[in-house]
Coordinates of C-alpha atoms in Angstrom, one line a residue:
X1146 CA -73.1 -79.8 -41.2
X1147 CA -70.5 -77.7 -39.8
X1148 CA -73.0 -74.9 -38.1
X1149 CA -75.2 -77.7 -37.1
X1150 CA -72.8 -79.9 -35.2
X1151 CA -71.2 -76.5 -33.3
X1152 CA -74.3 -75.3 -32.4
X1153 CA -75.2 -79.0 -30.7
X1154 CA -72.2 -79.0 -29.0
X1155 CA -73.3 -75.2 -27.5
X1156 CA -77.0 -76.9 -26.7
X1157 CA -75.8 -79.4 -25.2
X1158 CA -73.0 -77.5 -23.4
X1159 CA -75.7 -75.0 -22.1
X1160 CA -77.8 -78.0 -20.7
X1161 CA -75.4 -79.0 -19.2
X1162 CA -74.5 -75.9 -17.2
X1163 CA -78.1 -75.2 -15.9
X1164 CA -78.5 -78.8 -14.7
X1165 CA -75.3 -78.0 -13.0
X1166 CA -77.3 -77.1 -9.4
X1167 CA -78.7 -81.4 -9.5
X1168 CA -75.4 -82.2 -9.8
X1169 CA -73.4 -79.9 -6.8
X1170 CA -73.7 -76.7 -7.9
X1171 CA -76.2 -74.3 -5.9
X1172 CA -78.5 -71.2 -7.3
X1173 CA -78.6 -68.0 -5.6
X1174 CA -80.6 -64.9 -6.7
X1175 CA -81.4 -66.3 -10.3
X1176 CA -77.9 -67.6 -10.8
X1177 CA -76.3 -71.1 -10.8
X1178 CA -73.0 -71.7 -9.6
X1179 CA -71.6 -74.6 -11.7
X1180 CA -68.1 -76.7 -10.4
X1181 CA -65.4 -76.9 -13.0
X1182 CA -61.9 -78.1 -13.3
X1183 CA -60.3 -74.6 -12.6
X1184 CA -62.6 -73.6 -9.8
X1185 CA -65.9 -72.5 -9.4
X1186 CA -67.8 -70.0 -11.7
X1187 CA -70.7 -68.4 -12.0
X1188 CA -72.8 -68.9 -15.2
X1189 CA -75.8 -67.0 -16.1
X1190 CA -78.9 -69.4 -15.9
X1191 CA -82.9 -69.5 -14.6
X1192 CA -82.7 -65.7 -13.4
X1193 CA -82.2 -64.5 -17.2
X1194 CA -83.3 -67.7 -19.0
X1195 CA -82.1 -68.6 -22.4
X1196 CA -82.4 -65.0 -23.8
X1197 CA -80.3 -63.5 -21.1
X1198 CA -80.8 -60.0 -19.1
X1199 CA -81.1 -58.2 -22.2
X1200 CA -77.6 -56.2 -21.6
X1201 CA -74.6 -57.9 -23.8
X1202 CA -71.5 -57.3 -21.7
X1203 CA -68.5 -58.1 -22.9
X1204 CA -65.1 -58.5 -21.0
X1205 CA -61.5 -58.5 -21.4
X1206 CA -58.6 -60.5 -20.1
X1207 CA -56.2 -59.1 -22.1
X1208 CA -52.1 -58.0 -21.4
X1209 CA -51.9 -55.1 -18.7
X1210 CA -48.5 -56.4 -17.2
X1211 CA -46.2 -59.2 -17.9
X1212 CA -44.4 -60.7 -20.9
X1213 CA -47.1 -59.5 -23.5
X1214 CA -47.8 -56.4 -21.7
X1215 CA -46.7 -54.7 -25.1
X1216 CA -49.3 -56.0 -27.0
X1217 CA -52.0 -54.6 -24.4
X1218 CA -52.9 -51.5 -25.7
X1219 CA -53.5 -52.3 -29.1
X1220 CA -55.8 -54.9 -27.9
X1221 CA -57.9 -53.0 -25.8
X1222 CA -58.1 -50.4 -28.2
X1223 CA -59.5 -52.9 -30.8
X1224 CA -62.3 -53.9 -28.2
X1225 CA -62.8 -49.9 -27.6
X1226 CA -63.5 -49.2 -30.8
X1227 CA -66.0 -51.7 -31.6
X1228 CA -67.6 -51.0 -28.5
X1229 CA -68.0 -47.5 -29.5
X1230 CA -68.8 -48.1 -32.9
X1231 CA -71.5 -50.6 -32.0
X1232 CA -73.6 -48.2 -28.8
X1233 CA -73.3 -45.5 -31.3
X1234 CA -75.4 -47.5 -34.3
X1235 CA -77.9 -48.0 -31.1
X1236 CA -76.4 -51.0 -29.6
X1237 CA -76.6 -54.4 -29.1
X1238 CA -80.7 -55.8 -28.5
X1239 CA -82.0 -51.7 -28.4
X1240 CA -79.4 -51.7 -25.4
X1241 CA -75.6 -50.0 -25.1
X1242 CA -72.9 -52.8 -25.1
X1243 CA -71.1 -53.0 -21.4
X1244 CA -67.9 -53.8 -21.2
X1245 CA -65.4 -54.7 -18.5
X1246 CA -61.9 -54.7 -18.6
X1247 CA -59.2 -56.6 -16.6
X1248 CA -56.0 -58.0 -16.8
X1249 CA -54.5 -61.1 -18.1
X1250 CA -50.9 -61.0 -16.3
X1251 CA -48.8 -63.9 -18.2
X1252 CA -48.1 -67.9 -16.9
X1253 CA -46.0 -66.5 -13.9
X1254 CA -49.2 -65.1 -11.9
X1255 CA -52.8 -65.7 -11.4
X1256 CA -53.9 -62.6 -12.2
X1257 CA -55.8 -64.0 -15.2
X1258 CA -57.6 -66.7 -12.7
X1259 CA -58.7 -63.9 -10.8
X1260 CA -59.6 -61.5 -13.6
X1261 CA -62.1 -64.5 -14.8
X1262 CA -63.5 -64.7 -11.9
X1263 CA -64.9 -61.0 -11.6
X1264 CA -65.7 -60.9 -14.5
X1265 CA -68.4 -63.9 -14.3
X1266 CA -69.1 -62.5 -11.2
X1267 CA -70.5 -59.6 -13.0
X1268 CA -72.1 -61.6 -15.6
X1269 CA -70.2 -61.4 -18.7
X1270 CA -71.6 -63.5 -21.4
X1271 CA -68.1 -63.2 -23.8
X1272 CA -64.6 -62.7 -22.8
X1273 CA -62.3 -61.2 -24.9
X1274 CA -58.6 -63.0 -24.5
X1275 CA -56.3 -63.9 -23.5
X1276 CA -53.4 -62.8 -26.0
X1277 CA -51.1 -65.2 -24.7
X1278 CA -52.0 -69.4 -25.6
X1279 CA -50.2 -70.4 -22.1
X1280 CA -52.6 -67.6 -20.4
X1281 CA -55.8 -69.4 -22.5
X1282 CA -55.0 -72.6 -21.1
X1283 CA -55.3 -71.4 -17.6
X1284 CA -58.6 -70.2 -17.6
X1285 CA -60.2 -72.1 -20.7
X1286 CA -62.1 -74.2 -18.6
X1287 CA -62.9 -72.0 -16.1
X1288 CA -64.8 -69.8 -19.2
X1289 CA -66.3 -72.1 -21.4
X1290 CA -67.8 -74.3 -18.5
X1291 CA -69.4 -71.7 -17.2
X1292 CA -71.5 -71.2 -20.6
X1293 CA -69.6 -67.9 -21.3
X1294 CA -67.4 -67.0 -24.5
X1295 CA -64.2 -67.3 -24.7
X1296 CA -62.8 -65.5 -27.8
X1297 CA -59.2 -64.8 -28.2
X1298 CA -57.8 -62.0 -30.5
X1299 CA -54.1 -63.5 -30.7
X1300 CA -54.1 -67.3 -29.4
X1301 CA -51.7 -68.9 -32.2
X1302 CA -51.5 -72.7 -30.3
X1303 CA -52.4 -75.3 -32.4
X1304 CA -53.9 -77.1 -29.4
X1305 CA -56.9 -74.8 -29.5
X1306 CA -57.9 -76.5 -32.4
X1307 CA -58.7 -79.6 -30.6
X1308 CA -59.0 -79.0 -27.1
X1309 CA -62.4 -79.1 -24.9
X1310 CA -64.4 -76.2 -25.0
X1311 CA -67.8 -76.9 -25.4
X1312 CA -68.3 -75.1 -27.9
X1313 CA -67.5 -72.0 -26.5
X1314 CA -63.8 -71.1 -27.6
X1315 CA -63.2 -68.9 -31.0
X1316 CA -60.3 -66.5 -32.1
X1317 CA -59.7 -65.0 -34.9
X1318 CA -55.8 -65.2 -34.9
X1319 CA -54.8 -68.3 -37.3
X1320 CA -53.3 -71.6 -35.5
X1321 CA -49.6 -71.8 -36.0
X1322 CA -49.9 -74.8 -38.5
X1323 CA -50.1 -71.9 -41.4
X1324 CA -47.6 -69.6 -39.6
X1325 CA -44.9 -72.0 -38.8
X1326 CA -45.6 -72.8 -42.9
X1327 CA -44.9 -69.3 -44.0
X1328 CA -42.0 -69.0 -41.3
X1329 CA -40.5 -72.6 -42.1
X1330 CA -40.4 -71.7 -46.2
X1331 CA -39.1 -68.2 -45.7
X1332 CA -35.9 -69.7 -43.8
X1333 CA -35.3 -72.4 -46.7
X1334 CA -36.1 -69.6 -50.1
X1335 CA -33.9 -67.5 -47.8
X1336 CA -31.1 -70.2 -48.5
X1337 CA -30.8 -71.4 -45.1
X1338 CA -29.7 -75.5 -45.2
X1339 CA -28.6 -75.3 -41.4
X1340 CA -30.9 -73.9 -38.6
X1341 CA -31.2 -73.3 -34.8
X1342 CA -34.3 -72.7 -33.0
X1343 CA -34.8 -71.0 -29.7
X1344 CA -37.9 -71.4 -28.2
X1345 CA -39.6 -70.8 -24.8
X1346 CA -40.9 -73.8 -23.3
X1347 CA -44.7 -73.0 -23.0
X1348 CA -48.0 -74.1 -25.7
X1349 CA -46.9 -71.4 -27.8
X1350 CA -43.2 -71.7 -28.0
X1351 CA -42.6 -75.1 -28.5
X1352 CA -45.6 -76.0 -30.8
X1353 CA -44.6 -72.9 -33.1
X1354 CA -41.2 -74.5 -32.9
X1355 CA -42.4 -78.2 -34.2
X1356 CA -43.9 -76.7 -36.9
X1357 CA -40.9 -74.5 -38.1
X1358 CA -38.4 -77.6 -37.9
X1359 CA -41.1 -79.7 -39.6
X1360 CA -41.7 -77.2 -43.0
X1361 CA -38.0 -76.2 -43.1
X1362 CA -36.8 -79.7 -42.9
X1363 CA -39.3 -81.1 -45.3
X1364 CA -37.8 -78.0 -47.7
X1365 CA -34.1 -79.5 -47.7
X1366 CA -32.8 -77.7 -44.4
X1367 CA -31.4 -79.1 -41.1
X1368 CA -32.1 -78.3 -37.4
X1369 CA -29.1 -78.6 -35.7
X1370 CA -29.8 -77.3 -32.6
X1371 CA -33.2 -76.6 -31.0
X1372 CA -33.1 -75.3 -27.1
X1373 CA -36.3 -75.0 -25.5
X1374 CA -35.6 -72.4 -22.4
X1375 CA -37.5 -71.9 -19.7
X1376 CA -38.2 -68.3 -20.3
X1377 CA -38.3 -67.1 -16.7
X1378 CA -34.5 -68.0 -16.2
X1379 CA -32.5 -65.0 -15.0
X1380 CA -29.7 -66.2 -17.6
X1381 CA -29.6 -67.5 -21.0
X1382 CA -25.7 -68.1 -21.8
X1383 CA -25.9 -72.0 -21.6
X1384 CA -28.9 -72.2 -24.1
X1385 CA -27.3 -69.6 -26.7
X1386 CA -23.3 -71.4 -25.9
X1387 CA -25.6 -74.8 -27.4
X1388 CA -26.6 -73.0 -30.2
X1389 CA -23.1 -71.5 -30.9
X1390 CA -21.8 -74.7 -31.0
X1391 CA -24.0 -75.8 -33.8
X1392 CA -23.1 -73.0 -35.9
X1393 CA -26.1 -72.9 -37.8
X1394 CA -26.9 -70.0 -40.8
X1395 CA -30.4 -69.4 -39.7
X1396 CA -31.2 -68.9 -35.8
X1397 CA -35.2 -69.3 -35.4
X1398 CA -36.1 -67.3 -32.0
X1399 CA -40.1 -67.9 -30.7
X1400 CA -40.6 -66.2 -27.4
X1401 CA -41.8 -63.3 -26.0
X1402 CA -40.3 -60.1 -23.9
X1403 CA -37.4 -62.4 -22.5
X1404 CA -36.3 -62.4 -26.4
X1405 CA -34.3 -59.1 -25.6
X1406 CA -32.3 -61.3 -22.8
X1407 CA -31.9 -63.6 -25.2
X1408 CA -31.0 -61.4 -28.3
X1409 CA -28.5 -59.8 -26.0
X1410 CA -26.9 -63.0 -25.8
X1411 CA -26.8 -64.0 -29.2
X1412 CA -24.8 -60.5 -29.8
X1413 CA -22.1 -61.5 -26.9
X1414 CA -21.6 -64.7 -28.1
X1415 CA -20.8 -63.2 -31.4
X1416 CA -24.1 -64.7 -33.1
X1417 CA -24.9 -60.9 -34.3
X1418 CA -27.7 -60.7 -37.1
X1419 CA -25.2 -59.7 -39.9
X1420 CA -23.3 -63.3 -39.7
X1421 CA -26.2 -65.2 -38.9
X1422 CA -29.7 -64.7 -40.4
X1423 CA -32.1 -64.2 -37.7
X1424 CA -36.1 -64.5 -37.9
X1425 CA -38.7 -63.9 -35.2
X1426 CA -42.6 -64.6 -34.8
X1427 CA -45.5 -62.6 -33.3
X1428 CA -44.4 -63.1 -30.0
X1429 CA -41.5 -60.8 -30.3
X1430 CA -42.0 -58.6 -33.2
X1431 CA -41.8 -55.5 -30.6
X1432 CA -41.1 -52.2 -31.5
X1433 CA -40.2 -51.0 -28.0
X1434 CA -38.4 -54.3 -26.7
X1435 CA -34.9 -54.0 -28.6
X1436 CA -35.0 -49.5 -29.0
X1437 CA -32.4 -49.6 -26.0
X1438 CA -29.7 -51.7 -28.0
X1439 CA -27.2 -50.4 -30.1
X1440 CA -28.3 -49.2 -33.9
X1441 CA -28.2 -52.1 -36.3
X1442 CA -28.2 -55.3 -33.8
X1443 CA -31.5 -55.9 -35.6
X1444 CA -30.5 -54.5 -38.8
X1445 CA -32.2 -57.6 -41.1
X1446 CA -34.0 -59.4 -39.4
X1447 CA -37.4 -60.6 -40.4
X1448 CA -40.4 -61.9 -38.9
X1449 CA -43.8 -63.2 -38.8
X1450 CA -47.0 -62.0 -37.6
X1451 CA -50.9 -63.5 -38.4
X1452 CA -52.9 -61.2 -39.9
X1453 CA -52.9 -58.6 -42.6
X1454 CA -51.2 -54.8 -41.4
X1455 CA -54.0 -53.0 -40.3
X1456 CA -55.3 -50.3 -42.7
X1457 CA -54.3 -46.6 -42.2
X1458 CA -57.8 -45.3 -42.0
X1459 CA -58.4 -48.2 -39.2
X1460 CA -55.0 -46.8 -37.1
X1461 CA -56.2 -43.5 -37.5
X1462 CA -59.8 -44.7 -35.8
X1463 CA -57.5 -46.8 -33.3
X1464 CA -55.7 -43.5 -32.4
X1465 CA -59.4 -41.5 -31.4
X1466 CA -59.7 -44.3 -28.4
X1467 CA -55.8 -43.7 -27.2
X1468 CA -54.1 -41.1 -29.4
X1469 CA -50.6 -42.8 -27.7
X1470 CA -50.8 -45.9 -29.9
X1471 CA -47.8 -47.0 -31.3
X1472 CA -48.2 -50.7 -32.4
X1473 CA -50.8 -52.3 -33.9
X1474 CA -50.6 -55.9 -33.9
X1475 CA -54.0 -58.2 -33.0
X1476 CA -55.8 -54.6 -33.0
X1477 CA -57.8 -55.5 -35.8
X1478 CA -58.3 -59.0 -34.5
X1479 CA -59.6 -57.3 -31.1
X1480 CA -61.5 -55.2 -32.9
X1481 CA -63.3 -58.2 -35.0
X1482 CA -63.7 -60.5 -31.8
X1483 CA -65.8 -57.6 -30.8
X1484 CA -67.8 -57.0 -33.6
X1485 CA -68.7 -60.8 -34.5
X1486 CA -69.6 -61.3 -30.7
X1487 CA -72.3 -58.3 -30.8
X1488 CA -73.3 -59.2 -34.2
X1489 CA -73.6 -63.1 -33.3
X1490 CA -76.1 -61.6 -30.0
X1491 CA -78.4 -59.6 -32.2
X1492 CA -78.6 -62.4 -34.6
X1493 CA -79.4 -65.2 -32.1
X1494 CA -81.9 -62.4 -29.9
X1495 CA -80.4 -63.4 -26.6
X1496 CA -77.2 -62.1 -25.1
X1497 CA -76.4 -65.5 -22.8
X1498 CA -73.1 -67.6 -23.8
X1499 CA -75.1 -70.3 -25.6
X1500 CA -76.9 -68.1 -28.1
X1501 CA -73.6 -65.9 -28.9
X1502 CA -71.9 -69.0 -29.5
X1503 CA -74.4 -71.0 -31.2
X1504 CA -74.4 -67.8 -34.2
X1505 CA -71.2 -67.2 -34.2
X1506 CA -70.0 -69.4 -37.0
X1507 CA -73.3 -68.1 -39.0
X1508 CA -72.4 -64.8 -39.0
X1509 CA -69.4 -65.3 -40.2
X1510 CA -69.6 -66.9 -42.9
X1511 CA -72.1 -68.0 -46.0
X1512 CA -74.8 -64.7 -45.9
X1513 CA -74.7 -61.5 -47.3
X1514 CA -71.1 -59.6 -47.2
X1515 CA -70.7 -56.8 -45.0
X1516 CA -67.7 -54.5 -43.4
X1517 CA -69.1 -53.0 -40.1
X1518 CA -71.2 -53.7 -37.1
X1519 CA -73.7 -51.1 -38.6
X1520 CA -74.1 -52.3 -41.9
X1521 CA -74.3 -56.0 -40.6
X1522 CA -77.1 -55.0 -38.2
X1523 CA -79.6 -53.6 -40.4
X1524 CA -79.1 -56.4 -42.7
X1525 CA -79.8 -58.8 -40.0
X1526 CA -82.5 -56.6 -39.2
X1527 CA -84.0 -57.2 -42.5
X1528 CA -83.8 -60.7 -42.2
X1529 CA -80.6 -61.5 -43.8
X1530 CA -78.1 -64.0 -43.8
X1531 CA -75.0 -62.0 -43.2
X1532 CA -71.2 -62.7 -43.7
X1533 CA -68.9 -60.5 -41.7
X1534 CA -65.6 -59.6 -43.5
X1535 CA -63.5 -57.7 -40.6
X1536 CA -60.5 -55.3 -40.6
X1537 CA -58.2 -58.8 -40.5
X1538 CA -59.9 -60.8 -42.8
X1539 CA -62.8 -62.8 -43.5
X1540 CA -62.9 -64.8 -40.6
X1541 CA -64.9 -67.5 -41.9
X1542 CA -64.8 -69.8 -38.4
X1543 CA -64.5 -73.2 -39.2
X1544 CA -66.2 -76.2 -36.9
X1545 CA -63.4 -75.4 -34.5
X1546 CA -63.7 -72.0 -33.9
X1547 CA -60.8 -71.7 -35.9
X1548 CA -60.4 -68.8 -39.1
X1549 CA -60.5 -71.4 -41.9
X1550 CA -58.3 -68.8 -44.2
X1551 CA -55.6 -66.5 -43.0
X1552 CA -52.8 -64.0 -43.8
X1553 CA -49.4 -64.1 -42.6
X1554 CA -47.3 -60.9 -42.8
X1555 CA -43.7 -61.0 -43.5
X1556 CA -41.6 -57.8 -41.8
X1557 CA -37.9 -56.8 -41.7
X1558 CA -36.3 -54.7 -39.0
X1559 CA -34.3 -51.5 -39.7
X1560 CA -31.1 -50.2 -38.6
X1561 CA -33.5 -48.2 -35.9
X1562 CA -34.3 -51.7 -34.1
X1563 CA -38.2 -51.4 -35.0
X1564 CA -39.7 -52.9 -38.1
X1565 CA -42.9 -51.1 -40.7
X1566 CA -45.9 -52.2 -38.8
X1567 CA -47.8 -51.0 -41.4
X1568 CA -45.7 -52.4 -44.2
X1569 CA -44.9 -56.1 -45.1
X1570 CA -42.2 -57.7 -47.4
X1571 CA -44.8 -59.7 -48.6
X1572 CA -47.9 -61.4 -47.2
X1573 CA -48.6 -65.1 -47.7
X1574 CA -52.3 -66.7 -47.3
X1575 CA -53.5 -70.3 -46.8
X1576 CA -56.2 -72.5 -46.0
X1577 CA -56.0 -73.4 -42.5
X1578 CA -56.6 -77.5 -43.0
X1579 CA -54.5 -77.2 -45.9

């Protein structure tokens, strides 16, 4: 039931879009131009019909600049890969994959507005991102009404899970529900009865944050002080002096690059990480954000991040597309987004929106296992029912276009500021609906 009632809400999405031009869009040159909620985009319709143009073209609107502009390059490598990988076992439909990259910017631009728009304008039929939840949110509708893909490699927002897409939204990064779990217990086992939380104010902040205070509460400990900041503020004195005053054991920070401003902060105030037992998320487990402080403010500190490390043998691949990879986080993700999308085209015969999405959740899940885009194809080739198992796990969408079982990671940071990418204290998996 769970296939058949996503790939309705695809159908009926898709019929939707092409009766669009009755109902004030217009067609030009074999293409319909369908009003949304965000703006105007252009969806592929009549021109192609429901097999599409026979080319699957796959873009990006992924973290070039702005607050996740660290986590860039090990997205786009992910994508690369794949995208190599896949036009060297012959493609996608006896055709190369195409694919367009653009930028994502954060909340504090429209860049990722704009970046949509070109890329529909060139007739995407998946995007790949964004990597930021606040990001998604901007240009969901934009995406998914236009018929396209939307398929983020490190949306963590529990609102994805519910929110109005058609159909059309997937990612392969877990909801926070199972990583504020993991987080949440790891602050009580690590015999924390009194915590503060500091999280920006955005999808992804303050839902991360709920969850947290909910687990580690329910496990015996109290919040006494959450701040939600607004994370562009040029100062963040008043929101750690709050938390100082609590004096909790355990100080919770959810944010992104601004964590630095904040972590510098903590240390003036005198709530360094060897009186106080700090813990991050994936938001701001950097290796490059906190290299300019002195040895040891970090020292400790552990952290969270969805997703098993990604393999050395898959690094070393990584490394062939940009030998100056240094982090890996969501790669693997990226990398799978990329894969399932291609293998979801091949299986459906069509390279449109509607027919990626509408196999999608097949391909994932219930067939024959298999590892690679390569190996997947010929099976599918043969008339197979396949199950993709990727680099970060087994995927296995659920009716929401959710992973129905993930892994979360558990790191500690050095004295050298930077934590074992490759290397977890432990890793904890759960059910998703669990």
């Amino acid at each position: 039931m769970i296939r058949i009632s996503r790939a309705m809400a695809v159908g009926t999405a898709a019929a939707m879009a092409l009766a669009a031009c009755s109902t004030g869009g217009t067609t030009t040159g074999g293409t319909t131009t369908a009003p949304t909620s965000s703006g105007t985009a252009t969806a592929q319709a009549t021109g192609s019909g429901a097999k599409g143009d026979g080319t699957l073209t796959i873009g990006s609107v992924l973290p070039q600049t702005g607050s996740l502009a660290y986590l860039g390059p090990p997205e786009y490598a992910g994508v690369d890969l794949a995208v190599k990988e896949i036009n060297d076992a012959g493609g996608v439909l006896g055709k190369p994959v195409k694919k367009i990259h653009t930028d994502s910017g954060d909340t504090t631009t429209n860049i990722a507005s704009q970046a949509v728009d070109k890329l529909l304008a060139q007739k995407a039929d998946a995007i790949i991102g964004a990597a930021a939840s606040g990001v998604s949110k901007m240009i969901i509708d934009k995406i998914t009404r236009a018929g396209v893909v939307q398929f983020s490699p490190a949306n963590t927002s529990d609102e994805f899970t519910t929110i109005k897409d058609n159909g059309f939204y997937f990612r392969t990064a877990p909801p926070d529900k199972l990583q504020g779990r993991v987080l949440g217990d790891l602050i009580v086992s690590d015999g924390n009865d009194t915590v503060g939380i500091l999280a920006m104010q955005d999808a992804y902040g303050t839902g991360l944050a709920d969850q947290v205070a909910q687990i580690a509460e329910a496990g015996g400990a109290k919040v006494v002080e959450r701040v939600d900041y607004d994370p562009k503020a040029a100062d963040f004195s008043a929101d750690v002096a709050k938390i100082k005053a609590a004096n909790p054991k355990g100080i919770v920070l959810i944010g992104f690059e601004e964590s630095a401003k904040v972590v510098a902060e903590l240390v003036k105030q005198g709530l360094t990480a060897d009186k106080h037992k700090w813990y991050m998320v994936d938001g701001n487990m950097s290796n490059t954000n906190y290299l300019k402080m002195p040895k040891g403010t970090l020292a400790g500190v552990k952290g969270t991040i969805p997703g098993a490390a990604a393999p050395e043998a898959f690094q070393k691949r990584l490394l062939t597309t940009d030998p100056k990879l240094t982090n890996y986080t969501y790669a693997a993700e990226s990398y799978d987004a990329a894969n399932l999308i291609a293998l979801a085209a091949e299986a459906a015969k069509g390279d449109t929106g509607a027919a990626i999405a509408a196999k999608l959740v097949d391909v994932s899940k219930g067939g024959e296992k298999c590892k690679d885009f390569k190996s997947c194809d010929e099976l599918l080739k043969a008339g197979k029912d396949i199950d993709y198992d990727g680099v970060s796990g087994p995927v296995d969408f659920n009716d929401a276009g959710d992973p129905s079982v993930a892994t979360i990671g558990v790191y500690q940071y050095g004295a050298d500021n930077k934590y074992n990418a490759a290397k977890a204290l432990e890793y904890r998996k759960g059910d998703i609906s669990g």
